[in-house]
Coordinates of N, CA, C and O in Angstrom, one line a residue:
M1 N 95.5 94.7 106.4 CA 94.3 94.7 105.8 C 94.1 95.7 104.8 O 94.0 97.0 105.6
S2 N 94.0 95.2 103.9 CA 93.5 96.3 102.9 C 92.0 96.3 102.2 O 91.4 94.9 102.6
I3 N 91.4 97.3 102.1 CA 89.7 97.3 102.0 C 90.1 98.2 100.7 O 90.5 99.5 100.8
K4 N 89.0 97.7 99.8 CA 89.0 98.9 98.4 C 87.6 99.3 98.6 O 86.7 98.5 99.0
V5 N 87.3 100.4 98.7 CA 86.0 101.1 99.1 C 85.5 101.1 97.9 O 85.9 101.7 96.7
G6 N 83.9 100.8 97.8 CA 83.0 100.5 97.2 C 82.5 102.0 96.6 O 82.5 102.6 97.2
D7 N 81.7 101.8 95.5 CA 80.9 102.9 94.9 C 80.1 103.2 95.8 O 79.3 104.3 96.0
D8 N 79.4 102.1 96.7 CA 78.0 102.4 97.2 C 78.2 103.6 98.6 O 78.0 104.1 98.9
Y9 N 79.5 103.4 98.6 CA 80.2 104.7 99.8 C 80.4 106.1 99.1 O 80.8 106.7 99.8
R10 N 80.2 106.1 97.7 CA 81.0 107.2 97.0 C 79.6 108.2 97.7 O 78.6 108.3 97.6
T11 N 80.5 109.8 97.7 CA 79.4 110.7 97.5 C 79.6 111.9 96.1 O 78.7 113.0 96.3
N12 N 80.9 111.9 95.7 CA 80.7 112.8 94.6 C 80.6 112.1 93.4 O 81.3 110.9 93.1
E13 N 79.8 112.7 92.4 CA 79.4 112.1 91.5 C 80.5 111.9 90.4 O 80.8 110.6 89.3
L14 N 81.7 112.6 90.6 CA 82.7 112.1 89.5 C 83.2 110.7 89.8 O 84.1 110.3 89.3
S15 N 83.3 110.4 91.0 CA 83.9 109.3 91.4 C 83.2 107.7 90.9 O 83.7 106.6 91.1
F16 N 82.2 108.4 90.0 CA 81.2 107.0 89.5 C 81.7 107.2 88.0 O 81.5 105.8 87.0
I17 N 82.8 107.8 87.5 CA 83.1 108.0 86.0 C 84.9 107.6 86.1 O 85.3 107.5 86.8
P18 N 84.8 106.4 85.1 CA 86.1 105.5 84.8 C 87.2 106.6 84.9 O 86.9 107.8 84.0
G19 N 88.5 106.7 85.4 CA 89.3 107.2 85.2 C 89.6 107.9 86.5 O 89.6 107.6 87.5
G20 N 91.0 108.4 86.7 CA 91.3 109.1 87.7 C 92.6 108.6 88.2 O 93.1 107.3 88.1
S21 N 92.8 108.6 89.7 CA 93.7 108.2 90.4 C 93.0 107.0 91.4 O 92.1 107.2 92.1
E22 N 94.2 106.6 92.1 CA 94.1 105.4 93.0 C 94.8 106.0 94.4 O 96.0 106.1 94.2
V23 N 94.0 106.1 95.4 CA 94.4 106.9 96.6 C 94.6 105.7 97.9 O 93.3 105.1 97.8
E24 N 95.7 105.4 98.8 CA 95.5 104.8 99.6 C 96.0 105.4 101.0 O 96.9 105.9 101.1
A25 N 95.0 104.9 102.0 CA 95.0 105.8 103.0 C 95.5 104.5 104.0 O 94.8 103.7 104.3
V26 N 96.6 105.0 104.6 CA 96.9 103.7 106.0 C 97.0 104.6 107.1 O 97.0 105.3 107.7
S27 N 96.2 103.9 108.2 CA 95.8 104.4 109.3 C 96.9 103.7 110.4 O 97.5 102.7 110.1
K28 N 96.5 104.1 111.5 CA 97.6 103.9 112.8 C 97.3 102.4 112.6 O 98.6 101.7 113.1
N29 N 96.5 101.9 113.1 CA 96.2 100.6 113.2 C 96.6 99.5 112.1 O 96.0 98.4 112.3
G30 N 97.1 100.2 111.3 CA 97.5 99.2 109.8 C 96.7 99.2 108.8 O 97.0 98.3 107.8
K31 N 95.3 99.2 109.3 CA 94.5 99.3 108.1 C 94.5 100.1 106.9 O 94.8 101.2 107.2
K32 N 94.2 99.8 105.5 CA 94.6 100.4 104.4 C 93.2 100.4 103.7 O 92.8 99.6 103.5
K33 N 92.5 101.5 102.9 CA 91.6 102.0 102.5 C 91.9 102.6 101.2 O 93.1 103.5 101.2
I34 N 91.3 101.7 100.2 CA 91.8 102.3 99.0 C 90.8 102.8 98.0 O 89.6 102.2 97.8
Y35 N 91.3 103.9 97.8 CA 89.6 104.5 96.7 C 90.4 105.0 95.4 O 91.6 105.3 95.2
D36 N 89.5 104.3 94.6 CA 89.9 104.7 92.9 C 88.9 105.5 92.6 O 88.2 106.1 93.0
K37 N 89.1 106.3 91.2 CA 88.9 107.0 90.3 C 88.3 108.7 91.1 O 87.7 108.8 90.9
I38 N 89.5 108.9 91.5 CA 90.0 110.2 92.4 C 90.2 110.7 91.6 O 91.3 110.9 90.6
K39 N 89.6 112.1 91.1 CA 90.0 112.8 89.9 C 90.6 114.0 90.6 O 91.1 115.2 89.9
M40 N 89.9 114.6 91.9 CA 90.7 115.6 92.7 C 91.6 115.2 93.6 O 91.5 115.4 94.8
V41 N 93.2 114.8 93.3 CA 93.6 114.1 94.4 C 94.4 115.3 95.6 O 94.0 114.7 96.5
D42 N 94.8 116.3 95.0 CA 95.0 117.1 96.2 C 94.0 117.3 97.1 O 94.4 117.3 98.7
K43 N 92.9 117.5 96.5 CA 91.6 118.1 97.5 C 91.8 116.9 98.6 O 91.4 116.8 99.4
Y44 N 91.4 115.8 97.7 CA 91.0 114.4 98.5 C 91.6 114.1 99.8 O 91.7 113.9 100.6
C45 N 93.2 114.6 99.4 CA 93.9 113.8 100.3 C 94.3 115.1 101.0 O 94.6 114.9 102.6
N46 N 94.1 115.9 100.9 CA 94.1 117.0 102.0 C 92.8 117.0 103.1 O 92.9 117.2 104.3
R47 N 91.7 116.1 102.7 CA 90.9 115.7 103.6 C 90.7 114.8 104.6 O 90.9 114.4 105.8
L48 N 91.7 113.6 103.9 CA 92.3 112.4 104.3 C 93.7 113.4 105.3 O 93.3 112.6 106.7
K49 N 94.3 114.0 105.6 CA 95.4 114.5 106.3 C 94.7 115.2 107.7 O 95.1 115.0 108.4
G50 N 93.4 115.5 107.4 CA 92.5 115.8 108.8 C 92.0 114.7 109.6 O 92.0 114.9 110.8
D51 N 92.1 113.7 109.2 CA 91.7 112.5 110.0 C 93.0 112.1 110.6 O 94.1 111.5 110.5
Q52 N 93.2 112.1 112.3 CA 94.1 112.0 113.0 C 94.8 110.7 112.9 O 96.0 110.2 113.5
S53 N 93.9 109.7 112.5 CA 94.1 108.4 112.5 C 95.1 107.9 111.3 O 95.8 106.8 111.3
I54 N 95.0 108.7 109.9 CA 95.5 108.7 109.2 C 97.1 109.0 109.1 O 97.5 110.0 109.4
I55 N 98.3 107.7 109.1 CA 99.3 108.3 109.2 C 100.1 108.1 107.6 O 101.1 109.0 107.3
E56 N 99.8 107.4 106.7 CA 100.2 107.7 105.0 C 99.0 107.8 104.2 O 98.3 107.4 104.1
I57 N 99.4 108.5 103.1 CA 98.5 108.8 102.2 C 99.9 108.3 100.6 O 100.5 108.5 100.5
Y58 N 99.1 107.1 99.9 CA 99.9 107.0 98.8 C 99.2 107.2 97.2 O 97.7 106.9 97.5
V59 N 99.6 107.6 96.5 CA 99.0 108.3 95.0 C 99.5 107.2 93.6 O 100.7 107.3 93.7
N60 N 98.2 106.3 93.5 CA 99.1 105.5 92.5 C 100.2 104.5 92.6 O 101.1 104.5 92.1
G61 N 100.3 104.3 94.1 CA 101.0 103.4 94.6 C 102.7 104.3 95.1 O 103.6 103.5 95.5
K62 N 102.7 105.6 94.8 CA 103.9 106.2 95.3 C 103.3 106.9 96.5 O 102.1 107.7 97.0
L63 N 104.4 107.3 97.8 CA 104.4 107.7 99.0 C 104.2 109.2 98.3 O 104.5 110.1 98.0
Y64 N 102.5 109.9 98.9 CA 102.5 111.1 98.7 C 102.3 112.3 99.6 O 102.8 113.4 100.0
W65 N 102.3 111.4 101.0 CA 102.3 112.3 102.4 C 102.3 111.3 103.6 O 102.2 110.3 103.6
K66 N 103.3 111.5 104.6 CA 103.1 111.4 105.6 C 103.3 112.0 107.2 O 104.0 113.0 107.0
R67 N 102.4 111.2 107.8 CA 102.5 112.3 109.2 C 103.5 112.1 110.0 O 104.3 111.1 110.2
N68 N 104.2 113.4 110.3 CA 105.4 113.2 111.5 C 104.8 112.9 112.8 O 103.8 113.0 113.1
P69 N 105.6 112.2 113.5 CA 105.4 111.5 114.4 C 105.3 112.6 115.8 O 105.5 113.4 115.7

């Protein structure tokens, strides 16, 4: 199941400006959250890596990071 995260959940003002990258976070339970308009991809992904439930991160459809088992 994929969920596209809406602007209502945004905290960074840059996330309201068009452009940037799409980041998809995949959880252990199979849920996928898709965030668009991400400007600082590395910083954003590093924050996601800290969530132990996240096992994979994709940026613009390409695997960016995968948690070691």
